[in-house]
Amino acid sequence: MTEKTAVKKVKFVSPRRLYGMLKPELDAAYFSVMERGALINQRELRDFEANLAKFVGTKYAVGVNSGYDALMLSVKYRVKSPADEVIVPAHTFVASCSAVVNAGAKPVLVDVGADFNIDCSKIKAAITPRTRGIMPVHLSGWMADMPRVMEIAEKHDLWVVEDACQSLGSSIDGRGAGGWGDAGCWSFYPFKILGGYGDGGGITTDDEEFAAWARRLRYNGEDRETGEYHAHGYTCLLDNIQAAWLDIKLRHLPGWIARRKAIAARYKAALGELPNLTLPHYDRPGFDHVYQNYTLRAREGEKFSAWMREHGVEVLTQFRKPYYKHAGLGLKDTGFPETEALSREVCSLPMCAELTDEEVEYIIATARAFYGK
Ligand SMILES: Cc1ncc(COP(=O)(O)O)c(C=O)c1O
């Protein structure tokens, strides 16, 4: 790095900057909601749900409080007995697995492949007479091999709940993430590709009965038309003000995805020649990467990430310690070599629509400098 390029602070994401880019639209939505006192279950929620379903390509969308709620409800609807087993990847955010446990089923972990998603060649060995469902997770904006997952599910009569929390807008052969399985689950946590201003989540589905059930369960089990309680439910409705903001941001998403792809292409052009880095470009025909995260593998592991941080670049290293190694979760480590290997090496570079070209060049210069380039 030259004198000229040192030293900057580059944030992983910049919610303040993004707010500045959208201020007139977001503020107008805020005042409209506030002036009408339209806080719970109002038109903004219904509009956002309709637009989300359209974007994903499903008949219905149900707004909930978080990605976790979306997953837990989607699994709970399908679990019939505590002996039911659900296949989940060993490398994912802990909420995927916790949703299975809290929905009353038993998670069965399967290792991932080089693309960080469930290794479909290992699913068969994990299927037992008690297996009822599969939860593929589409990590970082890149989908699990859904044609394979659906084929396996069909053959073994399993339901499929997609954890699409990190992949809004990605697709395989033009069919959107969250539109393949029985349910697609979304997180609108602020750092997500479509992030709210607090927690938020959603479910997409073509199943009318399930959508109606989820609408009741998110509202303490109550049918809002009749006032009848159909089950012991939860309080996990997506707030109307969040829906209003998310609906605005959803309109910008295609443009933001294009920007993310351009940044990823620049990273690839500048870092692709470094032999100790493995970049997240998988080039499978029909698969579309939207780069929610740009997670590379550095052979030097934490040393590379520490260098980036020391030079002002905020990077994420999810997850150095796989979730099944946390004793409090009571899970068994039956050996997941790919998860182990990638956990030592992962490093996510800043990736968001609000990143400037100058910042991208600084990130690149910093990464190259680590290798003496
Ligand atoms: C893969 C994955 N699953 C589940 C979740 C849970 O979403 P939330 O934080 O909105 O509950 C997240 C987000 O943090 C995620 O990245």
Coordinates of C-alpha atoms and ligand atoms in Angstrom, one line a residue:
M1 CA 0.0 0.0 0.0
T2 CA 1.2 3.5 -0.8
E3 CA 1.0 6.5 1.4
K4 CA -1.8 7.7 -0.8
T5 CA -4.0 4.7 -0.1
A6 CA -3.4 4.4 3.7
V7 CA -5.4 4.6 6.1
K8 CA -9.2 4.6 5.8
K9 CA -12.0 3.2 7.8
V10 CA -14.4 1.1 5.7
K11 CA -17.5 -0.2 7.5
F12 CA -19.0 -3.6 6.7
V13 CA -22.3 -1.8 6.0
S14 CA -23.3 1.8 6.5
P15 CA -27.0 2.1 7.5
R16 CA -26.5 5.9 8.0
R17 CA -25.3 6.4 4.5
L18 CA -28.0 4.2 3.0
Y19 CA -30.6 6.3 5.0
G20 CA -29.1 9.4 3.4
M21 CA -29.6 7.9 0.0
L22 CA -33.3 7.2 0.6
K23 CA -34.2 9.9 3.1
P24 CA -37.1 11.6 1.3
E25 CA -38.8 8.3 0.6
L26 CA -38.3 6.8 4.1
D27 CA -39.2 10.0 5.9
A28 CA -42.4 10.3 3.8
A29 CA -43.4 6.8 4.7
Y30 CA -42.7 7.5 8.4
F31 CA -44.9 10.6 8.5
S32 CA -47.7 8.9 6.6
V33 CA -47.8 6.0 9.1
M34 CA -47.4 8.3 12.1
E35 CA -50.0 10.8 11.0
R36 CA -52.5 8.0 10.5
G37 CA -51.5 6.2 13.6
A38 CA -51.3 3.1 11.4
L39 CA -49.1 0.9 13.6
I40 CA -50.3 -2.7 13.5
N41 CA -51.6 -4.8 10.6
Q42 CA -52.3 -2.0 8.2
R43 CA -52.2 -1.4 4.5
E44 CA -48.4 -1.1 4.4
L45 CA -48.0 -4.6 5.7
R46 CA -50.5 -6.0 3.2
D47 CA -48.8 -4.1 0.3
F48 CA -45.3 -5.3 1.3
E49 CA -46.5 -8.9 1.6
A50 CA -48.1 -8.7 -1.9
N51 CA -44.9 -7.2 -3.4
L52 CA -42.6 -9.7 -1.6
A53 CA -44.7 -12.6 -2.9
K54 CA -44.5 -11.2 -6.4
F55 CA -40.8 -10.6 -6.1
V56 CA -40.1 -14.2 -5.0
G57 CA -42.7 -15.7 -7.3
T58 CA -45.1 -17.3 -4.7
K59 CA -48.8 -16.8 -4.2
Y60 CA -48.5 -15.6 -0.5
A61 CA -46.2 -13.8 1.8
V62 CA -46.6 -13.5 5.6
G63 CA -44.7 -10.8 7.5
V64 CA -43.3 -11.8 10.9
N65 CA -40.9 -10.5 13.5
S66 CA -37.7 -12.1 12.3
G67 CA -36.1 -14.7 10.1
Y68 CA -36.1 -17.0 13.2
D69 CA -39.8 -16.7 13.6
A70 CA -40.3 -17.4 9.9
L71 CA -38.3 -20.6 10.2
M72 CA -39.7 -21.7 13.5
L73 CA -43.3 -21.3 12.3
S74 CA -42.6 -23.0 9.0
V75 CA -41.1 -26.0 10.7
K76 CA -43.7 -26.1 13.6
Y77 CA -46.5 -26.3 11.1
R78 CA -45.0 -29.5 9.7
V79 CA -43.8 -31.3 12.9
K80 CA -46.0 -34.0 14.1
S81 CA -43.9 -35.7 16.8
P82 CA -40.7 -34.9 18.9
A83 CA -39.1 -37.9 17.1
D84 CA -39.4 -36.1 13.8
E85 CA -35.9 -35.4 12.3
V86 CA -35.0 -32.5 10.1
I87 CA -31.9 -32.2 8.1
V88 CA -30.0 -28.9 8.4
P89 CA -26.5 -27.9 7.3
A90 CA -23.6 -27.9 9.8
H91 CA -22.5 -24.5 8.5
T92 CA -25.2 -21.9 8.9
F93 CA -26.3 -19.2 11.4
V94 CA -27.5 -20.9 14.6
A95 CA -31.1 -19.8 14.1
S96 CA -31.6 -22.4 11.4
C97 CA -31.0 -25.2 13.8
S98 CA -32.6 -23.5 16.8
A99 CA -35.8 -23.1 14.8
V100 CA -36.0 -26.8 14.3
V101 CA -35.3 -27.5 18.0
N102 CA -37.8 -24.9 19.3
A103 CA -40.4 -26.2 16.8
G104 CA -40.2 -29.5 18.6
A105 CA -38.1 -31.6 16.2
K106 CA -34.6 -33.1 16.1
P107 CA -32.0 -31.5 13.9
V108 CA -29.7 -33.8 12.0
L109 CA -26.6 -32.0 10.7
V110 CA -25.1 -32.5 7.3
D111 CA -21.7 -31.1 6.1
V112 CA -21.5 -28.4 3.4
G113 CA -19.6 -28.3 0.2
A114 CA -17.1 -25.9 -1.3
D115 CA -19.8 -23.4 -2.0
F116 CA -20.7 -23.2 1.8
N117 CA -24.2 -24.8 1.2
I118 CA -25.5 -28.2 2.1
D119 CA -23.6 -31.0 0.3
C120 CA -26.4 -32.9 -1.4
S121 CA -24.2 -36.0 -1.9
K122 CA -24.2 -36.4 1.9
I123 CA -28.0 -36.0 2.5
K124 CA -28.9 -39.6 1.7
A125 CA -26.7 -41.0 4.5
A126 CA -28.4 -38.8 7.0
I127 CA -31.9 -39.9 6.1
T128 CA -33.5 -42.3 8.6
P129 CA -37.1 -43.7 8.9
R130 CA -37.8 -40.7 11.2
T131 CA -36.7 -38.0 8.7
R132 CA -39.5 -35.7 7.8
G133 CA -38.0 -32.6 6.3
I134 CA -35.0 -30.8 4.9
M135 CA -33.9 -27.2 5.6
P136 CA -31.5 -26.1 2.9
V137 CA -29.9 -22.8 3.7
H138 CA -28.9 -20.4 0.8
L139 CA -25.9 -18.7 2.3
S140 CA -24.5 -15.3 1.3
G141 CA -26.7 -14.9 -1.7
W142 CA -26.0 -18.2 -3.4
M143 CA -28.6 -20.9 -3.5
A144 CA -28.2 -24.5 -2.4
D145 CA -28.6 -27.0 -5.2
M146 CA -32.4 -26.9 -5.1
P147 CA -33.0 -29.2 -8.1
R148 CA -31.1 -31.9 -6.2
V149 CA -32.7 -31.1 -2.8
M150 CA -36.2 -31.3 -4.3
E151 CA -35.4 -34.5 -6.1
I152 CA -34.3 -36.1 -2.8
A153 CA -37.3 -34.7 -0.9
E154 CA -39.7 -36.1 -3.5
K155 CA -38.1 -39.5 -3.4
H156 CA -38.2 -39.7 0.4
D157 CA -41.5 -37.9 0.8
L158 CA -39.9 -35.0 2.9
W159 CA -41.1 -31.5 3.2
V160 CA -38.7 -28.6 2.4
V161 CA -38.4 -25.3 4.3
E162 CA -35.9 -23.0 2.6
D163 CA -33.8 -20.8 4.9
A164 CA -33.4 -18.1 2.3
C165 CA -32.6 -15.4 4.9
Q166 CA -29.4 -14.5 3.1
S167 CA -30.5 -14.8 -0.5
L168 CA -33.4 -12.5 -1.4
G169 CA -33.2 -12.1 -5.2
S170 CA -31.1 -15.1 -6.1
S171 CA -32.4 -17.8 -8.3
I172 CA -31.7 -21.0 -10.2
D173 CA -32.9 -21.2 -13.8
G174 CA -35.0 -18.1 -13.2
R175 CA -36.9 -19.6 -10.2
G176 CA -36.4 -17.5 -7.1
A177 CA -34.9 -18.5 -3.8
G178 CA -37.8 -19.1 -1.3
G179 CA -40.1 -20.3 -4.2
W180 CA -38.9 -23.9 -4.4
G181 CA -39.9 -25.6 -1.2
D182 CA -43.1 -25.7 0.9
A183 CA -42.0 -22.5 2.5
G184 CA -39.3 -19.8 2.0
C185 CA -38.1 -17.9 5.1
W186 CA -36.7 -14.4 5.1
S187 CA -34.8 -12.2 7.5
F188 CA -35.0 -8.4 7.2
Y189 CA -32.4 -7.9 9.9
P190 CA -30.8 -4.5 9.2
F191 CA -27.6 -5.9 7.6
K192 CA -29.5 -8.1 5.2
I193 CA -29.7 -7.4 1.5
L194 CA -33.2 -6.1 2.3
G195 CA -32.8 -4.8 5.8
G196 CA -35.3 -3.0 8.0
Y197 CA -34.7 -0.6 10.9
G198 CA -35.0 -3.3 13.5
D199 CA -35.8 -7.0 13.4
G200 CA -38.2 -8.3 10.7
G201 CA -38.9 -11.4 8.7
G202 CA -41.2 -13.1 6.3
I203 CA -42.5 -16.4 4.9
T204 CA -43.3 -17.0 1.3
T205 CA -45.4 -20.0 0.1
D206 CA -47.9 -21.3 -2.4
D207 CA -49.8 -23.1 0.3
E208 CA -53.0 -21.1 1.2
E209 CA -53.8 -23.1 4.3
F210 CA -50.2 -22.7 5.7
A211 CA -50.3 -19.0 5.0
A212 CA -53.6 -18.6 6.8
W213 CA -52.2 -20.7 9.8
A214 CA -49.0 -18.5 9.9
R215 CA -51.2 -15.3 9.9
R216 CA -53.1 -16.6 12.9
L217 CA -50.0 -17.9 14.8
R218 CA -48.1 -14.7 14.5
Y219 CA -51.1 -13.0 16.1
N220 CA -51.5 -15.1 19.2
G221 CA -53.5 -17.7 17.3
E222 CA -56.3 -15.3 16.6
D223 CA -58.4 -15.2 13.4
R224 CA -58.7 -11.4 13.0
E225 CA -62.0 -11.7 11.1
T226 CA -63.8 -13.8 13.7
G227 CA -61.8 -13.2 16.9
E228 CA -61.6 -17.0 17.4
Y229 CA -58.3 -18.3 18.8
H230 CA -57.3 -21.4 16.9
A231 CA -54.1 -22.3 18.7
H232 CA -51.7 -21.1 21.3
G233 CA -49.7 -18.7 19.1
Y234 CA -47.0 -16.0 19.4
T235 CA -46.7 -12.3 19.2
C236 CA -44.5 -12.0 16.1
L237 CA -46.2 -9.8 13.5
L238 CA -44.0 -7.6 11.3
D239 CA -44.5 -4.0 12.4
N240 CA -46.4 -1.8 10.0
I241 CA -43.7 0.9 10.0
Q242 CA -41.1 -1.7 9.1
A243 CA -43.3 -3.0 6.3
A244 CA -43.6 0.5 4.9
W245 CA -39.8 1.0 4.9
L246 CA -39.1 -2.5 3.5
D247 CA -41.6 -2.0 0.7
I248 CA -39.7 1.1 -0.4
K249 CA -36.3 -0.7 -0.2
L250 CA -37.7 -3.7 -2.1
R251 CA -38.2 -1.3 -5.1
H252 CA -34.5 -0.5 -5.0
L253 CA -33.3 -4.1 -4.6
P254 CA -32.7 -4.9 -8.3
G255 CA -30.5 -1.9 -8.7
W256 CA -28.6 -2.7 -5.5
I257 CA -28.1 -6.3 -6.6
A258 CA -26.6 -5.0 -9.9
R259 CA -24.2 -2.8 -7.8
R260 CA -23.3 -5.8 -5.6
K261 CA -22.5 -7.9 -8.7
A262 CA -20.3 -5.1 -10.1
I263 CA -18.3 -4.9 -6.8
A264 CA -18.0 -8.7 -6.8
A265 CA -16.6 -8.6 -10.3
R266 CA -14.1 -6.0 -9.3
Y267 CA -13.0 -8.1 -6.3
K268 CA -12.6 -11.1 -8.6
A269 CA -10.5 -9.1 -11.2
A270 CA -8.2 -7.7 -8.5
L271 CA -7.9 -10.6 -6.1
G272 CA -8.4 -13.6 -8.3
E273 CA -4.7 -14.1 -9.0
L274 CA -3.8 -14.5 -5.3
P275 CA -3.3 -18.2 -4.9
N276 CA -4.0 -18.3 -1.1
L277 CA -7.4 -16.7 -1.5
T278 CA -10.4 -18.7 -2.7
L279 CA -13.1 -16.4 -3.9
P280 CA -16.9 -17.0 -3.9
H281 CA -17.4 -17.4 -7.7
Y282 CA -18.8 -20.8 -8.5
D283 CA -20.0 -20.2 -12.1
R284 CA -22.7 -22.9 -12.3
P285 CA -25.0 -22.4 -15.3
G286 CA -28.4 -21.2 -14.3
F287 CA -27.3 -20.2 -10.7
D288 CA -27.5 -16.5 -10.0
H289 CA -25.3 -15.1 -7.1
V290 CA -26.6 -11.8 -5.5
Y291 CA -23.7 -11.4 -3.1
Q292 CA -25.5 -10.8 0.2
N293 CA -22.0 -11.5 1.5
Y294 CA -18.6 -11.7 -0.3
T295 CA -17.2 -14.5 1.8
L296 CA -13.7 -15.7 0.7
R297 CA -11.4 -18.2 2.2
A298 CA -7.9 -17.1 3.1
R299 CA -5.4 -19.9 3.7
E300 CA -3.8 -17.8 6.5
G301 CA -7.1 -17.8 8.4
E302 CA -7.5 -15.2 11.2
K303 CA -4.2 -13.5 10.3
F304 CA -5.7 -12.2 7.1
S305 CA -8.8 -11.0 8.8
A306 CA -6.8 -9.4 11.6
W307 CA -4.7 -7.5 9.0
M308 CA -7.8 -6.2 7.3
R309 CA -9.2 -4.9 10.6
E310 CA -5.8 -3.4 11.6
H311 CA -5.9 -1.4 8.4
G312 CA -9.4 -0.1 9.0
V313 CA -11.5 -2.6 6.9
E314 CA -14.4 -4.1 8.9
V315 CA -14.7 -7.7 7.9
L316 CA -16.8 -10.5 9.3
T317 CA -15.5 -14.0 10.2
Q318 CA -18.7 -16.0 10.5
F319 CA -18.3 -18.5 11.9
R320 CA -14.9 -19.3 13.5
K321 CA -16.6 -21.7 15.9
P322 CA -19.3 -23.8 14.3
Y323 CA -22.6 -23.7 16.2
Y324 CA -22.5 -27.5 17.0
K325 CA -19.4 -26.9 19.0
H326 CA -21.2 -24.7 21.5
A327 CA -21.8 -26.9 24.5
G328 CA -24.9 -25.1 25.5
L329 CA -26.8 -26.2 22.4
G330 CA -26.4 -29.9 23.3
L331 CA -25.6 -31.0 19.7
K332 CA -23.4 -33.8 18.7
D333 CA -20.2 -33.1 16.7
T334 CA -20.2 -36.2 14.4
G335 CA -17.5 -34.7 12.2
F336 CA -18.0 -32.1 9.5
P337 CA -14.6 -31.7 7.7
E338 CA -15.6 -29.0 5.2
T339 CA -17.4 -26.9 7.9
E340 CA -14.3 -27.2 10.1
A341 CA -11.9 -26.3 7.3
L342 CA -13.9 -23.3 6.0
S343 CA -14.5 -22.0 9.6
R344 CA -10.8 -21.5 10.0
E345 CA -10.5 -19.5 6.8
V346 CA -13.7 -17.5 6.2
C347 CA -13.5 -13.7 5.8
S348 CA -16.4 -11.6 4.5
L349 CA -15.3 -8.4 2.8
P350 CA -17.5 -5.3 3.0
M351 CA -20.3 -5.8 0.4
C352 CA -23.2 -3.4 0.2
A353 CA -24.9 -1.0 -2.2
E354 CA -23.6 2.0 -0.4
L355 CA -19.9 1.1 -0.7
T356 CA -18.1 3.6 -2.8
D357 CA -15.6 2.7 -5.7
E358 CA -12.9 4.4 -3.6
E359 CA -13.6 2.1 -0.7
V360 CA -13.7 -0.9 -2.9
E361 CA -10.2 0.0 -4.2
Y362 CA -8.9 0.5 -0.7
I363 CA -10.2 -2.9 0.4
I364 CA -8.5 -4.5 -2.6
A365 CA -5.2 -2.7 -2.0
T366 CA -5.3 -3.8 1.7
A367 CA -6.0 -7.4 0.8
R368 CA -3.2 -7.4 -1.8
A369 CA -0.8 -5.7 0.6
F370 CA -1.2 -8.7 2.9
Y371 CA 0.3 -10.8 0.2
G372 CA 3.1 -8.3 -0.5
K373 CA 1.4 -7.1 -3.7
Ligands
LIG1 C1 -29.0 -18.1 7.4 C2 -29.8 -17.4 8.4 N1 -30.8 -18.0 9.0 C3 -31.6 -17.4 9.9 C4 -31.4 -16.1 10.3 C5 -32.2 -15.5 11.4 O1 -32.8 -14.3 11.0 P1 -33.2 -13.2 12.1 O2 -31.9 -12.7 12.6 O3 -34.0 -12.2 11.4 O4 -33.9 -13.9 13.2 C6 -30.3 -15.4 9.7 C7 -30.1 -14.0 10.0 O5 -29.5 -13.5 10.9 C8 -29.5 -16.0 8.7 O6 -28.5 -15.4 8.2

